[in-house]
JSON list of C-alpha atoms in Angstrom, two decimals:
[
{"chain": "A", "resi": 1, "resn": "MET", "atom": "CA", "xyz": [-0.03, 12.11, -0.01]},
{"chain": "A", "resi": 2, "resn": "LEU", "atom": "CA", "xyz": [-0.13, 8.38, 0.61]},
{"chain": "A", "resi": 3, "resn": "ASN", "atom": "CA", "xyz": [2.38, 6.26, -1.23]},
{"chain": "A", "resi": 4, "resn": "TYR", "atom": "CA", "xyz": [0.01, 3.48, -2.27]},
{"chain": "A", "resi": 5, "resn": "ARG", "atom": "CA", "xyz": [2.66, 1.64, -4.24]},
{"chain": "A", "resi": 6, "resn": "GLU", "atom": "CA", "xyz": [5.02, 1.50, -1.25]},
{"chain": "A", "resi": 7, "resn": "ILE", "atom": "CA", "xyz": [2.25, 0.35, 1.08]},
{"chain": "A", "resi": 8, "resn": "LEU", "atom": "CA", "xyz": [1.30, -2.49, -1.26]},
{"chain": "A", "resi": 9, "resn": "ARG", "atom": "CA", "xyz": [4.94, -3.41, -1.86]},
{"chain": "A", "resi": 10, "resn": "LEU", "atom": "CA", "xyz": [5.68, -3.67, 1.86]},
{"chain": "A", "resi": 11, "resn": "HIS", "atom": "CA", "xyz": [2.43, -5.56, 2.44]},
{"chain": "A", "resi": 12, "resn": "SER", "atom": "CA", "xyz": [3.43, -8.09, -0.23]},
{"chain": "A", "resi": 13, "resn": "LEU", "atom": "CA", "xyz": [6.70, -8.65, 1.63]},
{"chain": "A", "resi": 14, "resn": "GLY", "atom": "CA", "xyz": [4.77, -9.63, 4.75]},
{"chain": "A", "resi": 15, "resn": "TYR", "atom": "CA", "xyz": [5.40, -6.57, 6.91]},
{"chain": "A", "resi": 16, "resn": "ASN", "atom": "CA", "xyz": [2.77, -5.85, 9.54]},
{"chain": "A", "resi": 17, "resn": "LYS", "atom": "CA", "xyz": [0.61, -2.74, 9.34]},
{"chain": "A", "resi": 18, "resn": "THR", "atom": "CA", "xyz": [2.51, -0.93, 12.09]},
{"chain": "A", "resi": 19, "resn": "THR", "atom": "CA", "xyz": [5.85, -1.36, 10.31]},
{"chain": "A", "resi": 20, "resn": "ILE", "atom": "CA", "xyz": [4.33, -0.38, 6.96]},
{"chain": "A", "resi": 21, "resn": "ALA", "atom": "CA", "xyz": [2.85, 2.76, 8.53]},
{"chain": "A", "resi": 22, "resn": "GLU", "atom": "CA", "xyz": [6.22, 3.72, 10.01]},
{"chain": "A", "resi": 23, "resn": "ARG", "atom": "CA", "xyz": [8.10, 3.17, 6.75]},
{"chain": "A", "resi": 24, "resn": "ALA", "atom": "CA", "xyz": [5.46, 4.85, 4.57]},
{"chain": "A", "resi": 25, "resn": "GLN", "atom": "CA", "xyz": [5.03, 7.66, 7.12]},
{"chain": "A", "resi": 26, "resn": "CYS", "atom": "CA", "xyz": [1.27, 7.33, 7.41]},
{"chain": "A", "resi": 27, "resn": "LEU", "atom": "CA", "xyz": [-1.35, 6.07, 9.83]},
{"chain": "A", "resi": 28, "resn": "ARG", "atom": "CA", "xyz": [-1.99, 2.38, 10.46]},
{"chain": "A", "resi": 29, "resn": "ASP", "atom": "CA", "xyz": [-5.65, 2.93, 9.56]},
{"chain": "A", "resi": 30, "resn": "SER", "atom": "CA", "xyz": [-4.54, 4.28, 6.18]},
{"chain": "A", "resi": 31, "resn": "VAL", "atom": "CA", "xyz": [-2.48, 1.13, 5.59]},
{"chain": "A", "resi": 32, "resn": "ARG", "atom": "CA", "xyz": [-5.47, -1.03, 6.49]},
{"chain": "A", "resi": 33, "resn": "THR", "atom": "CA", "xyz": [-7.74, 0.94, 4.16]},
{"chain": "A", "resi": 34, "resn": "VAL", "atom": "CA", "xyz": [-5.30, 0.75, 1.24]},
{"chain": "A", "resi": 35, "resn": "CYS", "atom": "CA", "xyz": [-4.80, -3.00, 1.68]},
{"chain": "A", "resi": 36, "resn": "THR", "atom": "CA", "xyz": [-8.54, -3.64, 2.00]},
{"chain": "A", "resi": 37, "resn": "LEU", "atom": "CA", "xyz": [-9.40, -1.58, -1.07]},
{"chain": "A", "resi": 38, "resn": "ALA", "atom": "CA", "xyz": [-6.62, -3.16, -3.11]},
{"chain": "A", "resi": 39, "resn": "GLN", "atom": "CA", "xyz": [-7.94, -6.60, -2.24]},
{"chain": "A", "resi": 40, "resn": "GLU", "atom": "CA", "xyz": [-11.53, -5.61, -3.06]},
{"chain": "A", "resi": 41, "resn": "HIS", "atom": "CA", "xyz": [-10.42, -4.35, -6.48]},
{"chain": "A", "resi": 42, "resn": "GLY", "atom": "CA", "xyz": [-8.11, -7.25, -7.23]},
{"chain": "A", "resi": 43, "resn": "LEU", "atom": "CA", "xyz": [-4.90, -5.22, -7.09]},
{"chain": "A", "resi": 44, "resn": "GLN", "atom": "CA", "xyz": [-1.75, -6.86, -5.83]},
{"chain": "A", "resi": 45, "resn": "TRP", "atom": "CA", "xyz": [1.97, -6.23, -5.98]},
{"chain": "A", "resi": 46, "resn": "PRO", "atom": "CA", "xyz": [3.62, -5.82, -8.39]},
{"chain": "A", "resi": 47, "resn": "LEU", "atom": "CA", "xyz": [1.35, -3.16, -9.81]},
{"chain": "A", "resi": 48, "resn": "PRO", "atom": "CA", "xyz": [1.57, -2.39, -13.51]},
{"chain": "A", "resi": 49, "resn": "GLU", "atom": "CA", "xyz": [4.14, 0.34, -14.24]},
{"chain": "A", "resi": 50, "resn": "SER", "atom": "CA", "xyz": [1.41, 2.29, -16.00]},
{"chain": "A", "resi": 51, "resn": "LEU", "atom": "CA", "xyz": [-0.47, 2.61, -12.68]},
{"chain": "A", "resi": 52, "resn": "SER", "atom": "CA", "xyz": [0.85, 5.50, -10.59]},
{"chain": "A", "resi": 53, "resn": "ASN", "atom": "CA", "xyz": [-0.11, 6.83, -7.16]},
{"chain": "A", "resi": 54, "resn": "PHE", "atom": "CA", "xyz": [-2.30, 9.35, -8.94]},
{"chain": "A", "resi": 55, "resn": "ASP", "atom": "CA", "xyz": [-4.28, 6.60, -10.70]},
{"chain": "A", "resi": 56, "resn": "ILE", "atom": "CA", "xyz": [-5.09, 4.62, -7.58]}
]
């Protein structure tokens, strides 16, 4: 399962997609998709504590 929270956290810190993919143990395309969808839906780090990986 993708760790959406970790992807968005690392993205907010300015890491590139390759580094985020390595740290989150997922594909670079998955990182790109998560970041694009988050932007489209107005989500940015920090996410509300009430929002879990299962809610995203």
